[in-house]
Coordinates of N, CA and C in Angstrom, one line a residue:
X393 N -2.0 52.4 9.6 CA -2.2 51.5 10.7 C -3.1 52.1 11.7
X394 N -3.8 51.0 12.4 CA -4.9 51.7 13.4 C -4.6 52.2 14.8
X395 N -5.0 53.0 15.5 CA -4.4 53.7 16.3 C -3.4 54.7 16.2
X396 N -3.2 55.6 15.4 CA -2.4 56.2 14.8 C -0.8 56.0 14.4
X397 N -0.7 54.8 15.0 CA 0.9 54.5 14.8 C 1.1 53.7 13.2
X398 N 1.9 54.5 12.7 CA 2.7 54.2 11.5 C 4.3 54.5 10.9
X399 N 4.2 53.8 10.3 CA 6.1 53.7 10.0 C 6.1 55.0 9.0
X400 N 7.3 55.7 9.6 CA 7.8 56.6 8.7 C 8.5 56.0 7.4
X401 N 8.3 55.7 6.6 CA 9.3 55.0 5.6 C 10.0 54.1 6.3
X402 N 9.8 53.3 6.8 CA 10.1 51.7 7.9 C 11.1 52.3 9.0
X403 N 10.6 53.3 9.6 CA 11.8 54.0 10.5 C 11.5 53.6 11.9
X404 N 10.4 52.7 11.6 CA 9.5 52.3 13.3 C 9.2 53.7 14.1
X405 N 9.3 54.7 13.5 CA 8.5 55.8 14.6 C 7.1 56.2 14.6
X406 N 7.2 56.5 15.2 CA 5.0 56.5 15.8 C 4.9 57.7 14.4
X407 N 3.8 57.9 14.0 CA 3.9 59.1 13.1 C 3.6 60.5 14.1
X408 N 3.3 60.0 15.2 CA 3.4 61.8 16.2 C 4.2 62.4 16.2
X409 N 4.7 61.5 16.9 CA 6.3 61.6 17.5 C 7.1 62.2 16.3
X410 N 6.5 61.7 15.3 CA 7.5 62.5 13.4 C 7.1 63.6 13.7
X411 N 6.1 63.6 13.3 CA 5.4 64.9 13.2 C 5.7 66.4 14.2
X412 N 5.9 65.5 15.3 CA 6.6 66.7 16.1 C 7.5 67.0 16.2
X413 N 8.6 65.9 16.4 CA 10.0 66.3 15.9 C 10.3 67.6 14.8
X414 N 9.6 66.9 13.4 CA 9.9 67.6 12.5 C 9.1 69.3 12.5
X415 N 8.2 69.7 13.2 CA 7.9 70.8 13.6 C 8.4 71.4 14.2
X416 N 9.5 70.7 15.3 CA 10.4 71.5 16.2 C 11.7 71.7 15.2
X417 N 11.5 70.9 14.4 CA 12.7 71.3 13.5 C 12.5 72.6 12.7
X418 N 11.6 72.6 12.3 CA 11.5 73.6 11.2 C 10.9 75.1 12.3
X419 N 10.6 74.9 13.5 CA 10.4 76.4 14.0 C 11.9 76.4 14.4
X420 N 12.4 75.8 14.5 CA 14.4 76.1 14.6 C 14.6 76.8 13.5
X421 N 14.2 76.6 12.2 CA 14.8 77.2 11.0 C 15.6 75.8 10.1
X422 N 15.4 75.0 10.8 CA 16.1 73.4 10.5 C 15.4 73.1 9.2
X423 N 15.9 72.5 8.0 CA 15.1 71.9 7.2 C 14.8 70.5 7.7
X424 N 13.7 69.9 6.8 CA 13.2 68.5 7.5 C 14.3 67.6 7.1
X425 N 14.4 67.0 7.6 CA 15.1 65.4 7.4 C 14.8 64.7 5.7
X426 N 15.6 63.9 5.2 CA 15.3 63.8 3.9 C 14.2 62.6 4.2
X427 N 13.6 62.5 4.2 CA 12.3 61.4 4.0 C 12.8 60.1 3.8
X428 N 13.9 59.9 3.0 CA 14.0 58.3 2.7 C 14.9 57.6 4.3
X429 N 15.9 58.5 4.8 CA 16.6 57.6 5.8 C 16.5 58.9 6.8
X430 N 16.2 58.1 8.2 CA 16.2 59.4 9.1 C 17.3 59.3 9.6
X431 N 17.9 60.2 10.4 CA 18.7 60.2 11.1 C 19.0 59.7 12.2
X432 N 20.8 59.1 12.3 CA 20.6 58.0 14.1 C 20.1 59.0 15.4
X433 N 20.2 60.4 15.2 CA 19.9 60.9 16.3 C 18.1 60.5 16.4
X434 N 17.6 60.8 15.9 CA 16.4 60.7 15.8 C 15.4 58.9 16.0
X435 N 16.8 58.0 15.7 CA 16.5 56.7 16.4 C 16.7 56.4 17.3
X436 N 17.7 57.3 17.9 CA 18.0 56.8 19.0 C 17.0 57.5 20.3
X437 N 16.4 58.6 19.9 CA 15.2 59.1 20.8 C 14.4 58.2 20.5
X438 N 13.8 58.1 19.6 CA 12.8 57.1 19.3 C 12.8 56.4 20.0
X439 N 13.8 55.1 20.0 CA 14.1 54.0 20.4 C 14.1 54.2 22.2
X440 N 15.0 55.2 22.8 CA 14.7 55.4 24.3 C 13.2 55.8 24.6
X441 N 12.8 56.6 24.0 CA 10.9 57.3 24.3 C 10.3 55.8 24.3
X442 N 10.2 54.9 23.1 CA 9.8 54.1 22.8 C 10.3 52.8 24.2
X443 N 11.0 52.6 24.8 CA 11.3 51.9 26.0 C 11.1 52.7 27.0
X444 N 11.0 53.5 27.1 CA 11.0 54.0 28.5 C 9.0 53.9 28.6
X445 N 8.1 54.1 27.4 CA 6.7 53.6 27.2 C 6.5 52.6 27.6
X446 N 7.4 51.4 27.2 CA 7.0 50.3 27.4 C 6.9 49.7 29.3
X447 N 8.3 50.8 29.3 CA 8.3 50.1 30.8 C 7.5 50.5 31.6
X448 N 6.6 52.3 31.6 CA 6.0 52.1 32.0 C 4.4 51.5 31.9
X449 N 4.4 51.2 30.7 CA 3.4 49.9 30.4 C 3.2 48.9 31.1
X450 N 4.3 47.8 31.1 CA 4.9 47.0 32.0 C 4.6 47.1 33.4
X451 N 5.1 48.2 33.8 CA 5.1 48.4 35.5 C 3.2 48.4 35.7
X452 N 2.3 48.9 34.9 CA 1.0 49.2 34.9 C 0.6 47.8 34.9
X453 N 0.8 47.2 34.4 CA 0.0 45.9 33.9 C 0.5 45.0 35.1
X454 N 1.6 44.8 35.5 CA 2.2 44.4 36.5 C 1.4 44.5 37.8
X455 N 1.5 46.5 38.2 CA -0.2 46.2 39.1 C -1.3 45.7 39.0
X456 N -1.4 45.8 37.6 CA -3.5 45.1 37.4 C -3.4 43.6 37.8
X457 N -2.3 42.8 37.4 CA -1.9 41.8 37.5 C -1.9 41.5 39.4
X458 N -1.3 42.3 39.9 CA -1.4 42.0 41.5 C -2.3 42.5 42.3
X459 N -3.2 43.4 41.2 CA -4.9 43.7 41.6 C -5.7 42.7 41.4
X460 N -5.5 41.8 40.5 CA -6.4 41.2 40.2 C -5.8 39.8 40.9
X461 N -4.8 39.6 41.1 CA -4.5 38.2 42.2 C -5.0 38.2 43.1
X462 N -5.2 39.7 43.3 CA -5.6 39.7 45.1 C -7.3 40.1 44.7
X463 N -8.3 40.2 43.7 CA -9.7 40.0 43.6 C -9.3 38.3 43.5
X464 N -8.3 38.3 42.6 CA -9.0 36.2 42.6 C -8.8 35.6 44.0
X465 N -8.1 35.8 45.2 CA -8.0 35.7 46.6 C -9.4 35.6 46.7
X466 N -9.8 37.1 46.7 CA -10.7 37.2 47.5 C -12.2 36.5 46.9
X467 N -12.3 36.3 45.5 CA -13.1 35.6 44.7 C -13.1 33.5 45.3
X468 N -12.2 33.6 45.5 CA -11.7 32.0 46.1 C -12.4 32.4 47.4
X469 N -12.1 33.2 48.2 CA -12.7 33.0 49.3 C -14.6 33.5 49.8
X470 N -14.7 34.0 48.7 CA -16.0 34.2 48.5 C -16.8 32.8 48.1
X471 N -16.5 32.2 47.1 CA -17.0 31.4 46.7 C -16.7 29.9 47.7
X472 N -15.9 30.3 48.6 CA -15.9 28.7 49.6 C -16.9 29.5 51.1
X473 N -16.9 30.7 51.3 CA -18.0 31.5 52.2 C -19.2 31.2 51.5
X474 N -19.5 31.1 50.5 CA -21.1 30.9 49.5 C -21.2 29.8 49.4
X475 N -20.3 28.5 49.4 CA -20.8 26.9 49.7 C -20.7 27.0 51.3
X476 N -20.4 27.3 52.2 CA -20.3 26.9 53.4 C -22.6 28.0 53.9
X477 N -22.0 28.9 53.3 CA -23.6 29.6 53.6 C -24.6 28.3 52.5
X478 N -24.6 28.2 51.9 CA -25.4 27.2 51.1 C -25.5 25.7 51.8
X479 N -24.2 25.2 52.4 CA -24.4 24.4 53.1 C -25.2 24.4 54.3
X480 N -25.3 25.8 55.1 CA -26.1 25.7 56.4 C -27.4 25.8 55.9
X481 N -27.8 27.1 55.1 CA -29.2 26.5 54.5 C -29.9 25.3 54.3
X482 N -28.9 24.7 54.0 CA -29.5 23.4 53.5 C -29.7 22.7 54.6
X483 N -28.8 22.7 55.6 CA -29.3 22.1 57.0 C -30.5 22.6 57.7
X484 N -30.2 23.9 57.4 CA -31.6 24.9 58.4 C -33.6 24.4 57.7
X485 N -33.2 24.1 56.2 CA -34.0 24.1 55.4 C -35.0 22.3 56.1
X486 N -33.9 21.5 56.2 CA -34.2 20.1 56.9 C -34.7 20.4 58.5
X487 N -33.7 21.3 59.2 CA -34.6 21.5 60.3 C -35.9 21.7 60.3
X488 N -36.5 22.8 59.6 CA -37.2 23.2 59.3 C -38.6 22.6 58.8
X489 N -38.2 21.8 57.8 CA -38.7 20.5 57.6 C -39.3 19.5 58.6
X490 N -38.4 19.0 59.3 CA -38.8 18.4 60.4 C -39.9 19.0 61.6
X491 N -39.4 20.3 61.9 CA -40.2 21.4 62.7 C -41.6 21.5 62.0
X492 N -41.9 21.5 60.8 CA -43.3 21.5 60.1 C -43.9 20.3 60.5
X493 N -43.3 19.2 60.4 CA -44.0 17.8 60.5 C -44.3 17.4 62.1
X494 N -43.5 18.0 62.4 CA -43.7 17.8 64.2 C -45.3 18.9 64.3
X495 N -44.9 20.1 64.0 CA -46.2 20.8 64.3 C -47.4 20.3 63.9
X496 N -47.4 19.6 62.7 CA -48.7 19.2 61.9 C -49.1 17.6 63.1
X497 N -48.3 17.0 63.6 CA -48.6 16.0 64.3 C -49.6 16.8 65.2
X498 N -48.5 17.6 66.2 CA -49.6 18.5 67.6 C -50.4 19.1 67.1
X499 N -50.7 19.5 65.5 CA -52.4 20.3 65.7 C -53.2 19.0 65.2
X500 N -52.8 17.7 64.7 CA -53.7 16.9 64.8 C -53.9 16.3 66.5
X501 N -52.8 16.0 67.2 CA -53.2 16.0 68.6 C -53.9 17.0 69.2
X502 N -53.7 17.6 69.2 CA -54.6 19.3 70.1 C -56.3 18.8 69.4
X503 N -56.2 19.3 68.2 CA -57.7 18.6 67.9 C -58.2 17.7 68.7
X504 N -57.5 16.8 68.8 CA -57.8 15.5 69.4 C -58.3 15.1 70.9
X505 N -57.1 16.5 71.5 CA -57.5 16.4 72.7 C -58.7 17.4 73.6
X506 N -58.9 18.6 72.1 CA -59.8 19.1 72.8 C -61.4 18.3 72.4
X507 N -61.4 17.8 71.8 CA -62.6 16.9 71.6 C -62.7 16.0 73.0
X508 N -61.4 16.1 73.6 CA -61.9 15.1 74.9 C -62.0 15.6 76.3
X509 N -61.5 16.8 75.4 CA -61.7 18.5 77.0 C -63.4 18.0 76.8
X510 N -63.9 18.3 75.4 CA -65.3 18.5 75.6 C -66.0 17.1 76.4
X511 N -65.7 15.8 76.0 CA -66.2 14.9 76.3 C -66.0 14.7 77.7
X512 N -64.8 14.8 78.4 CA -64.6 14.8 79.7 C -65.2 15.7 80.6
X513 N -65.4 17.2 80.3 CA -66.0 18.0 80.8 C -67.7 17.4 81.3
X514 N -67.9 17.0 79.9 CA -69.9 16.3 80.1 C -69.7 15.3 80.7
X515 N -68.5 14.4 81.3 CA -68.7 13.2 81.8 C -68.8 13.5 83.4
X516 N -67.5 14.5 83.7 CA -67.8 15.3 84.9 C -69.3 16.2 85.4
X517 N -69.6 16.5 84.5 CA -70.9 17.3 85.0 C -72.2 16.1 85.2
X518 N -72.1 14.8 84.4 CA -72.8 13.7 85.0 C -72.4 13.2 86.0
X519 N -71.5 13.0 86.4 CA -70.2 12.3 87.7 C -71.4 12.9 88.3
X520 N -71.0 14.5 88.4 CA -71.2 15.1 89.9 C -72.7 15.5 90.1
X521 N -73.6 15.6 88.8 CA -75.4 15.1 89.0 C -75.6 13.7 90.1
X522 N -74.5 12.7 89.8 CA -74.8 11.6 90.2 C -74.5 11.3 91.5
X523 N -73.4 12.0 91.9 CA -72.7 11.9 93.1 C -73.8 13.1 94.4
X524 N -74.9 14.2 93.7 CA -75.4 14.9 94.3 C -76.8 14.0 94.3
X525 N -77.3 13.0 93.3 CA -78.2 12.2 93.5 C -78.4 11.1 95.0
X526 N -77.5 10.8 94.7 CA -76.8 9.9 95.6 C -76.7 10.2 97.0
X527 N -76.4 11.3 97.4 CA -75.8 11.5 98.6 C -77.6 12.9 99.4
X528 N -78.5 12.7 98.7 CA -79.6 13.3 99.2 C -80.4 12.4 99.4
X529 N -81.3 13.1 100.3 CA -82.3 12.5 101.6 C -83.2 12.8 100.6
X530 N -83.5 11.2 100.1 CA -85.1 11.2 99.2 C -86.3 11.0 100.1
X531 N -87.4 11.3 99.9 CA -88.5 11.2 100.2 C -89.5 10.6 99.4
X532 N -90.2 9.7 99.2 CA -91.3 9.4 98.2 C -92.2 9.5 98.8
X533 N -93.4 10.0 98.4 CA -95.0 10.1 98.8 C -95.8 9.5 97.7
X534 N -96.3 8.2 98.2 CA -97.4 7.7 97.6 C -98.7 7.8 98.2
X535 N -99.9 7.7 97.0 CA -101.2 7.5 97.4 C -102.0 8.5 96.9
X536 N -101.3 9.8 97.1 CA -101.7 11.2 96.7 C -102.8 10.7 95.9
X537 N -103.6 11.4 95.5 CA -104.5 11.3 94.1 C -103.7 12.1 93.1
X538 N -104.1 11.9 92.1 CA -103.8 12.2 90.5 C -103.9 14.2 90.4
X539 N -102.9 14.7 90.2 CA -103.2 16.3 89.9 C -103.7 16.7 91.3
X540 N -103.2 16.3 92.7 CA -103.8 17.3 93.5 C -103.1 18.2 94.1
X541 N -101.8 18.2 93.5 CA -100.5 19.2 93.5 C -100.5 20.2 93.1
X542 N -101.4 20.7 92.0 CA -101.9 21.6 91.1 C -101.1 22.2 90.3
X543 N -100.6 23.4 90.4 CA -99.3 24.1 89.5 C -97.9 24.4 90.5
X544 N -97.8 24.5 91.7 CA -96.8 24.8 92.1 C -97.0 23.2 93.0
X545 N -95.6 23.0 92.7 CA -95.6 21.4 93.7 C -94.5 21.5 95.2
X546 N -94.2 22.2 95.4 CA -93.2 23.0 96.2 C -94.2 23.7 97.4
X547 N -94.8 24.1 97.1 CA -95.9 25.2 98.1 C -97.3 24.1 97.9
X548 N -97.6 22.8 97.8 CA -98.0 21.9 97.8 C -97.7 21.4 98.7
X549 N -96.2 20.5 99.1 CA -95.6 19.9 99.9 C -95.8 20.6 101.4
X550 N -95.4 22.1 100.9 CA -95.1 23.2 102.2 C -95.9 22.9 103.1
X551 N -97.4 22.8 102.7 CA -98.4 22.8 102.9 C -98.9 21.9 103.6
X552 N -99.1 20.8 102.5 CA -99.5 19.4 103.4 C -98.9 18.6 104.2
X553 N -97.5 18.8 104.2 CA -97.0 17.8 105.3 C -96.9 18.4 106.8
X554 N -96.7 20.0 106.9 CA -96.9 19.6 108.0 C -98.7 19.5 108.7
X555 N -99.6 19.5 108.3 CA -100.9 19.4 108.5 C -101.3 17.6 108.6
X556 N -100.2 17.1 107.7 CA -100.6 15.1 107.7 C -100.0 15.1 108.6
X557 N -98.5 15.7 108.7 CA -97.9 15.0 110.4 C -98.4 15.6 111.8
X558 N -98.9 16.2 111.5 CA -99.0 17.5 112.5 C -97.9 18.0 113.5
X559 N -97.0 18.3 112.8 CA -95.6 19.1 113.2 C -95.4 20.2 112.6
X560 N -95.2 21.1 113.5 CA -95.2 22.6 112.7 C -93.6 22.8 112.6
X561 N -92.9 22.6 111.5 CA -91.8 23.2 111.2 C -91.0 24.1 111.3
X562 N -90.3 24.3 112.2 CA -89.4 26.0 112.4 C -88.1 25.8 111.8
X563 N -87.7 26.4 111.2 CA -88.1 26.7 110.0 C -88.8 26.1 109.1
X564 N -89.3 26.5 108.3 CA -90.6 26.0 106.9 C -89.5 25.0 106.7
X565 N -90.1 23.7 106.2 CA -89.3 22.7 104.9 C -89.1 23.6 104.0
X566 N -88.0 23.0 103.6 CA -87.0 23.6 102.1 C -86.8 22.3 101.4
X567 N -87.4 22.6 100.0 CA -87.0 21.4 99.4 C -85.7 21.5 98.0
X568 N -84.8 20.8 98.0 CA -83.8 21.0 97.3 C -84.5 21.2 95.5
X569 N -85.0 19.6 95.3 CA -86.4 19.3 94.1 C -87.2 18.3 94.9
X570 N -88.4 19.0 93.8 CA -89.8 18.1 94.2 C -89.9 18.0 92.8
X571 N -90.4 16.8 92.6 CA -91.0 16.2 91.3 C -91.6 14.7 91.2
X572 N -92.8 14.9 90.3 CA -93.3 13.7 90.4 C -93.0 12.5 89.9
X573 N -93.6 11.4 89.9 CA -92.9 10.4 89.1 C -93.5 9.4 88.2
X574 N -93.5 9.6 87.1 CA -94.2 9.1 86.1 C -94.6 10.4 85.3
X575 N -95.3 10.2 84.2 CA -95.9 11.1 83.6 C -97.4 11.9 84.3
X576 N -97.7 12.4 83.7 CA -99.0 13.3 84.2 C -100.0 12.4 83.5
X577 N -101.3 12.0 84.3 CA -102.2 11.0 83.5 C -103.4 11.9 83.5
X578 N -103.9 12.3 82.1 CA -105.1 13.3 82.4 C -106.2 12.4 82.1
X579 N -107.6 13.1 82.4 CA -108.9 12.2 82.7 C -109.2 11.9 84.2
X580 N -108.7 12.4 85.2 CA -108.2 11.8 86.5 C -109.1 12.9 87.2
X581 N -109.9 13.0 87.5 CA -110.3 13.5 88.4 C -109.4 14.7 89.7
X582 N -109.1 15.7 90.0 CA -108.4 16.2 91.2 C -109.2 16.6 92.5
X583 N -108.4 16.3 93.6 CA -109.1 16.8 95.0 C -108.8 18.5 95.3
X584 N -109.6 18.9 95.7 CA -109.4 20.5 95.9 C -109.0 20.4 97.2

């Protein structure tokens, strides 16, 4: 039989347990036992060794038994911790979700609005060309001849107005701009 237990001639004893017995017999000086029937002393150790194994067997397995109730406890409560964590994920995951779609809205608005940073900015910088158009002391001079301004038209003006009005300016005229009006017509003869 496997695991070393076998029947003495159907005596139900382990064959160690023979084996040792009858060793202790024979360093006594005892002859062995006749082989066909053992003796009741010898069943009746058996039989107590043999129960007193089992029970502590019993008692062993008894613990694994209340070791392992208390892993399946805590296996129950792991696996209702692991749907409750699975559940928030799955909420965080939708948050999250949502949070992406919101952002993707504001970088198409942000685009949107800096295109009108830019366009607002140029509307203002015309605003206030027009608002400084507007609020200056224009002068027009007609009659002049054609090119008699020459290259500087600033130190032109300086020049001739006070000599046409004959008012000498203290301080010199300051002109904010001078410029002419129309294009430049060449073929024109100029006055020196």
């Amino acid at each position: 039989m496997p695991g070393g237990w076998s029947s003495h001639k159907n005596s139900g004893k382990p064959v160690r347990q023979m084996l040792f017995s009858e060793a202790l017999l024979q360093a006594k000086g005892v002859p062995p036992p006749m082989a066909t029937q053992p003796s009741a002393t010898h069943l009746n150790m058996a039989d107590s060794a043999q129960e007193s194994t089992m029970d502590r067997i019993l008692q062993e397995i008894s613990a694994v038994a209340r070791r392992l109730e208390g892993m399946d406890s805590a296996m129950v409560s792991l696996v209702v911790e692991t749907k409750s964590i699975r559940t928030e994920i799955a909420s965080f995951q939708i948050c999250v979700l949502g949070l992406e779609q919101r952002v993707s809205k504001v970088e198409v608005h942000s685009s949107f609005f800096q295109d009108r940073d830019q366009e607002l900015l140029f509307l203002r910088s015309k605003l206030t060309d027009l608002e400084d158009r507007s609020q200056r002391d224009n002068v027009g001079f007609i009659g002049f001849p054609e090119n008699i301004e020459g290259e500087d038209l600033h130190r032109f003006l300086r020049d001739t107005l006070p000599r046409l009005t004959g008012i000498t300016f203290e301080p010199p005229l300051e002109f904010q701009r001078a410029h002419r009006l129309g294009p430049r017509r060449t073929g024109m003869d100029t006055l020196p």
